[in-house]
XYZ file of C-alpha atoms in Angstrom:
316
model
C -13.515 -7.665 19.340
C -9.679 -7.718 21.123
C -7.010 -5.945 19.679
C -4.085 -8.656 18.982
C -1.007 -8.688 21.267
C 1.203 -8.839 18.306
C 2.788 -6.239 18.694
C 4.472 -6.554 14.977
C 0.390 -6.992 13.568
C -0.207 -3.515 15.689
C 2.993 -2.272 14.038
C 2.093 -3.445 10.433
C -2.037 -2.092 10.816
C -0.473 1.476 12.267
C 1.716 1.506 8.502
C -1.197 0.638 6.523
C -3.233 3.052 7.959
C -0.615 5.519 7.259
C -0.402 4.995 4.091
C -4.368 4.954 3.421
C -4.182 8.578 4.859
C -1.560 9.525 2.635
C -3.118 8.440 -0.760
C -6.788 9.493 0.925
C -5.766 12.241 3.485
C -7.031 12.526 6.352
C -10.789 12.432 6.877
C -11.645 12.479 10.704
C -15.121 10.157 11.509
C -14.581 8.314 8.484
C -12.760 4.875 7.018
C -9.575 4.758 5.557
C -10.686 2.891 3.150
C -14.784 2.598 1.830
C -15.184 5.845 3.472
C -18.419 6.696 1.937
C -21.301 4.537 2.507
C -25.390 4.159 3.393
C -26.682 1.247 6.330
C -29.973 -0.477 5.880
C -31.629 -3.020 8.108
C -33.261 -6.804 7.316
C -33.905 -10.445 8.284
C -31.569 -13.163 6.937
C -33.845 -16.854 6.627
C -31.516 -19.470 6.401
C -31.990 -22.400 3.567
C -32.974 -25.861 3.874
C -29.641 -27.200 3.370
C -27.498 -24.363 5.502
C -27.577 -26.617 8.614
C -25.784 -29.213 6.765
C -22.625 -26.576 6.269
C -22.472 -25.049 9.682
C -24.178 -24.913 13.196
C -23.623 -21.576 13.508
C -26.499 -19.687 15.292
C -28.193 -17.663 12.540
C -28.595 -21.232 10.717
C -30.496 -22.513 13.254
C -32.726 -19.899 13.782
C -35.589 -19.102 11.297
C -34.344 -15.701 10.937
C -31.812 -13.576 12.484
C -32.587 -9.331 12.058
C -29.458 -7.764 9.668
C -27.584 -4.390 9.563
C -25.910 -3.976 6.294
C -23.821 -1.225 4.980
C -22.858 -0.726 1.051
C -19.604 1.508 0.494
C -17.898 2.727 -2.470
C -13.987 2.161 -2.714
C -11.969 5.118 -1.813
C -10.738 6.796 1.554
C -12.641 9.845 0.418
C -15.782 11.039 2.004
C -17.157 12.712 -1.152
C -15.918 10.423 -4.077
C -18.788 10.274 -6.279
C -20.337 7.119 -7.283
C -19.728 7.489 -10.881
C -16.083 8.037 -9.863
C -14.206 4.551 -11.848
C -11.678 4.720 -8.434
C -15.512 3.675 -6.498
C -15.028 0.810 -7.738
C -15.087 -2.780 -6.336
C -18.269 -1.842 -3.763
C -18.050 -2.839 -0.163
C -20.907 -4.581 1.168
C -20.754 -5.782 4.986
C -23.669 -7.549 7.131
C -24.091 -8.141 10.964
C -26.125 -10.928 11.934
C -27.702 -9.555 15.309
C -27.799 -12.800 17.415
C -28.354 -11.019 20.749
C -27.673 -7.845 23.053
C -23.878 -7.261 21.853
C -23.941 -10.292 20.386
C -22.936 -11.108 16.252
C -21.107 -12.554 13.495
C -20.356 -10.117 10.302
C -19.555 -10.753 6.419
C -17.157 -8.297 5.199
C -17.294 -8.583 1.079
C -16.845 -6.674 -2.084
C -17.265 -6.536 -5.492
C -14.193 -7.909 -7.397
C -13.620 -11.508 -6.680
C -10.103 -11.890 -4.903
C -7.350 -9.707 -3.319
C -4.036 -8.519 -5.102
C -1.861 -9.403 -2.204
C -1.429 -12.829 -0.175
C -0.293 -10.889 3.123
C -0.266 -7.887 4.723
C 3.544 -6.969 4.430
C 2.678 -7.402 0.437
C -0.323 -4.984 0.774
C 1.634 -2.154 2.661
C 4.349 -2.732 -0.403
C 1.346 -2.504 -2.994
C 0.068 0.856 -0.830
C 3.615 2.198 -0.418
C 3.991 2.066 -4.345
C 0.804 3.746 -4.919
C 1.486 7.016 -2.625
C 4.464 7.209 -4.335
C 3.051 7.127 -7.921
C 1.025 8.214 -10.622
C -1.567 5.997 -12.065
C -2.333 7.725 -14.801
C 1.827 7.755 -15.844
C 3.119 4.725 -14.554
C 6.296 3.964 -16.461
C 8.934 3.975 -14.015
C 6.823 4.364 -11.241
C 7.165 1.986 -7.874
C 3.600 1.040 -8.618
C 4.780 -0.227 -12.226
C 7.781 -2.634 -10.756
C 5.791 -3.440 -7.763
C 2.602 -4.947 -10.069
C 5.329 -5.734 -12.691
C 6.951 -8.472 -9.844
C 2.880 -9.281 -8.380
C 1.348 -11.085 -11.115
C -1.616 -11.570 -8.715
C -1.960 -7.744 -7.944
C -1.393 -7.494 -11.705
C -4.066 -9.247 -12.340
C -6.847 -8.070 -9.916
C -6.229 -4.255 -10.736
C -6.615 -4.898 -13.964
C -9.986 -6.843 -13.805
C -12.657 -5.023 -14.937
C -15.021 -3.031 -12.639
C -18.036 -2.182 -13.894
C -20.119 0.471 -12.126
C -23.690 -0.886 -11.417
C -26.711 0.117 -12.090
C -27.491 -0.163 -8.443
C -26.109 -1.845 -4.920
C -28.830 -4.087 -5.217
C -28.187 -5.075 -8.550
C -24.553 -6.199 -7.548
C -22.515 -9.449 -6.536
C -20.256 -9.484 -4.027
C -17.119 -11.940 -3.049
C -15.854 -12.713 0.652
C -11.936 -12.075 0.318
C -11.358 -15.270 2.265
C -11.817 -18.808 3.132
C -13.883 -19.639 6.481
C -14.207 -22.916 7.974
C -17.838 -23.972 8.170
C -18.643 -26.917 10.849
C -21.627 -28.587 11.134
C -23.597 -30.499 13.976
C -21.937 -33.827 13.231
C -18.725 -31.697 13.501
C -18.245 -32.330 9.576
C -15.964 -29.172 8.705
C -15.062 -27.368 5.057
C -14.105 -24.599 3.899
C -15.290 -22.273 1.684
C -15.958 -18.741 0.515
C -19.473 -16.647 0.507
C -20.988 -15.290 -2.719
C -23.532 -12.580 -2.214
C -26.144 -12.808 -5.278
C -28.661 -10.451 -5.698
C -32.315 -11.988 -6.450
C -32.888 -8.761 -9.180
C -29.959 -10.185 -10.968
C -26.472 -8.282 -12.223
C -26.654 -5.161 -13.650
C -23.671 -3.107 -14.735
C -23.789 0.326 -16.779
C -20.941 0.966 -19.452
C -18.432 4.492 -19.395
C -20.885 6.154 -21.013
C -24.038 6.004 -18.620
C -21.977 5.603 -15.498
C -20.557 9.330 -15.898
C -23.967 10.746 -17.182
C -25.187 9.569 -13.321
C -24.990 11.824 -10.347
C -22.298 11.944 -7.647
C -24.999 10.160 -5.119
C -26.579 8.101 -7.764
C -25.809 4.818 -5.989
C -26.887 5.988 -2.387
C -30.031 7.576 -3.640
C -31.342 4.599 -5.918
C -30.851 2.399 -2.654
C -33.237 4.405 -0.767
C -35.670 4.668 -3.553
C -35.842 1.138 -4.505
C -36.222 0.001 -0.910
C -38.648 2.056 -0.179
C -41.396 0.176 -2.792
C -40.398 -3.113 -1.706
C -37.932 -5.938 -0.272
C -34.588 -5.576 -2.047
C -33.461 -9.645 -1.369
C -29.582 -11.068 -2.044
C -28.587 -14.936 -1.394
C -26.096 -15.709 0.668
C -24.041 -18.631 -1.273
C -20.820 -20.600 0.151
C -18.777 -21.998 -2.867
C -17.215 -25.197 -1.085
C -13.212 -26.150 -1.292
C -12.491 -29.379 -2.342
C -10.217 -31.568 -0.999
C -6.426 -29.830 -1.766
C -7.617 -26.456 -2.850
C -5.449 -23.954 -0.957
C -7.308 -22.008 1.554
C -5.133 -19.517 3.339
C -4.652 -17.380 -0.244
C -6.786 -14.826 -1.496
C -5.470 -14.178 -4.625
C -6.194 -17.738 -5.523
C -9.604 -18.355 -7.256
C -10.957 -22.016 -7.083
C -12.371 -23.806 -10.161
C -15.822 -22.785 -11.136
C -16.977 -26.319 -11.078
C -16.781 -26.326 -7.106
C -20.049 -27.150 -5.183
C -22.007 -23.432 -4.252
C -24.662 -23.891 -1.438
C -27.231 -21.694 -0.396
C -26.895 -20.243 2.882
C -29.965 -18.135 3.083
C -31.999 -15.006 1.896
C -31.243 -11.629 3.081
C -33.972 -9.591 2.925
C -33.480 -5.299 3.369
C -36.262 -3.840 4.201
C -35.432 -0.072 5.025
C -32.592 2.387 5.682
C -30.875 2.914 9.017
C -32.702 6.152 10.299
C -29.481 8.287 11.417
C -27.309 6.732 9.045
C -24.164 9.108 9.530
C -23.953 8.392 13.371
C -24.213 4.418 12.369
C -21.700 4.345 10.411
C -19.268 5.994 12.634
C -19.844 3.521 15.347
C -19.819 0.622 13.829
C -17.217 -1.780 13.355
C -17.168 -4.762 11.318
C -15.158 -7.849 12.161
C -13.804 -10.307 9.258
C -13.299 -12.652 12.063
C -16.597 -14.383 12.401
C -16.097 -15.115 16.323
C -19.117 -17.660 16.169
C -19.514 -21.255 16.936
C -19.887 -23.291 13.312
C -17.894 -20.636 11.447
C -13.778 -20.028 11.804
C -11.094 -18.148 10.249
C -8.922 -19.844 8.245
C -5.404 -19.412 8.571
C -5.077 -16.955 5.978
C -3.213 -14.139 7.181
C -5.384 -11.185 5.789
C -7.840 -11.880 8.501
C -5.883 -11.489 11.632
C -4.788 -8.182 9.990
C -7.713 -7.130 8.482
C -9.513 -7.460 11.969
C -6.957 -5.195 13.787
C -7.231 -2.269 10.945
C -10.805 -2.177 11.157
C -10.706 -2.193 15.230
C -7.840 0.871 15.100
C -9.459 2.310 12.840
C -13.182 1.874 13.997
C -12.086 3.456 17.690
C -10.023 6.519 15.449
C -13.685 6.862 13.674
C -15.558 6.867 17.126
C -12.891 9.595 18.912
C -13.036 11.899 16.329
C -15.538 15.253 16.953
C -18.640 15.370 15.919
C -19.286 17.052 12.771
């Protein structure tokens, strides 16, 4: 994973994760943003009809092994998972292909992004260090959502708490382009369903759970048994625009099946894990491309700044 040569990308990632330590402070070993989190391991099986999206290797395999991490939202450490500013859940998987070798899905829970580009999303972070949610008339946050009906719109989307990770969906933020072995291409976007279906708790029951509830229920429930999600692609047509993602397509576009991820237990020295690892939004794997939405290019250098802060910080 490179870090770009634009130096105006480097420039733009350093600002954003400025401002993720000011609203979060700073929290040495751990993301600026999903800071809190729990890795398990699986297999992903691809489906019958994956091959006919992409060649990519873990379609053409009959199963690739998984590291997956859920996160709650948040910069801080110790937000508790009944905390409403946990909310959307992270939920990122490596496909191990080989010896330093992989392709990654970074997702989350709310469907969508409130900002088209990066220079939008330092302006949407900039507004937020410099205001109170909880009193916003007047505030920069209030003019800057006031003139983003798109950022509007996904902050005010509702985010339930869930019962559990595995009882969660999860949205890729954006497009990839998926080419087959006839070098048919589309594009599309991946839904992660789980097989134990949604399951979301109201005000109420969300704050009578503990801090760890999430983290601890994850454990638990793998521990008696597979805890399986499918991997869908929801397909562009022809003229949908796929370098946005604030835009949603119509419900009515084709979803295909990708495969079954199956979790099977918890990383064993999940702390240390999590500090090493860095996820890639770029998928960097034959049969599956970025897009040209700008998020990704950005995205990928945050996490890779970021990721190498996380690994140079002392051990705690």
């Amino acid at each position: 994973m490179p870090l770009p040569t634009d130096e105006r990308l480097i420039a733009l990632s350093d600002q954003i994760l400025q401002q993720f330590d000011t609203i979060f402070g700073l929290n040495p070993g751990f993301r600026p943003a999903h800071a809190k989190g729990i890795m398990l391991t699986g297999t992903f099986t691809p489906s019958a009809e994956a091959a006919t999206l992409t060649r990519a290797p873990h379609i053409v395999c009959d199963s690739t092994p998984v590291t997956v991490r859920f996160s709650d939202s948040t910069g801080i450490p110790l937000v508790p998972d009944n905390d409403p500013n946990a909310n959307p859940r992270g939920f990122a998987i490596r496909f191990n292909l080989g010896e330093h070798v992989h392709t990654d899905i970074v997702s989350h829970s709310t469907d969508g992004f409130p900002t088209r580009t990066g220079q939008e999303f330092l302006e949407l972070l900039t507004a937020l260090a410099t205001s109170d949610p909880k009193n916003l008339a007047g505030t920069p946050l209030e003019a800057f959502l006031g003139s983003h009906p798109k950022a509007l719109a996904f902050v005010q989307a509702p985010k339930p708490a869930p019962s559990s990770f595995a009882r969660e969906s999860y949205f890729g933020v954006t497009a990839m382009k998926f080419t087959n072995k006839d070098g048919v291409s589309r594009f599309g976007r991946y839904r992660i369903v789980p097989e134990a279906g949604n399951e979301h708790l109201d005000d109420a029951a969300t704050a009578a759970k503990g801090p760890d509830y999430l983290m601890t229920e994850i454990v638990e429930r793998v521990g008696k048994g597979p805890v399986k999600f499918k991997i869908m692609v929801q397909i562009a047509n022809d003229g949908d625009v796929v370098d946005d993602a604030t835009i949603h397509w119509p419900e009515d576009r084709k979803v295909l099946e990708l495969g079954t991820l199956t979790l099977t237990a918890p990383v064993a020295d999940t702390a240390r894990e999590q500090k090493q690892i860095i996820f890639d939004p770029i998928p960097r794997v034959d049969g599956i491309e970025p897009s040209d939405d700008p998020l990704l290019e950005l995205r990928a250098a945050i996490y890779l700044i970021s990721g190498r802060r996380r690994r140079s910080a002392p051990a705690s």
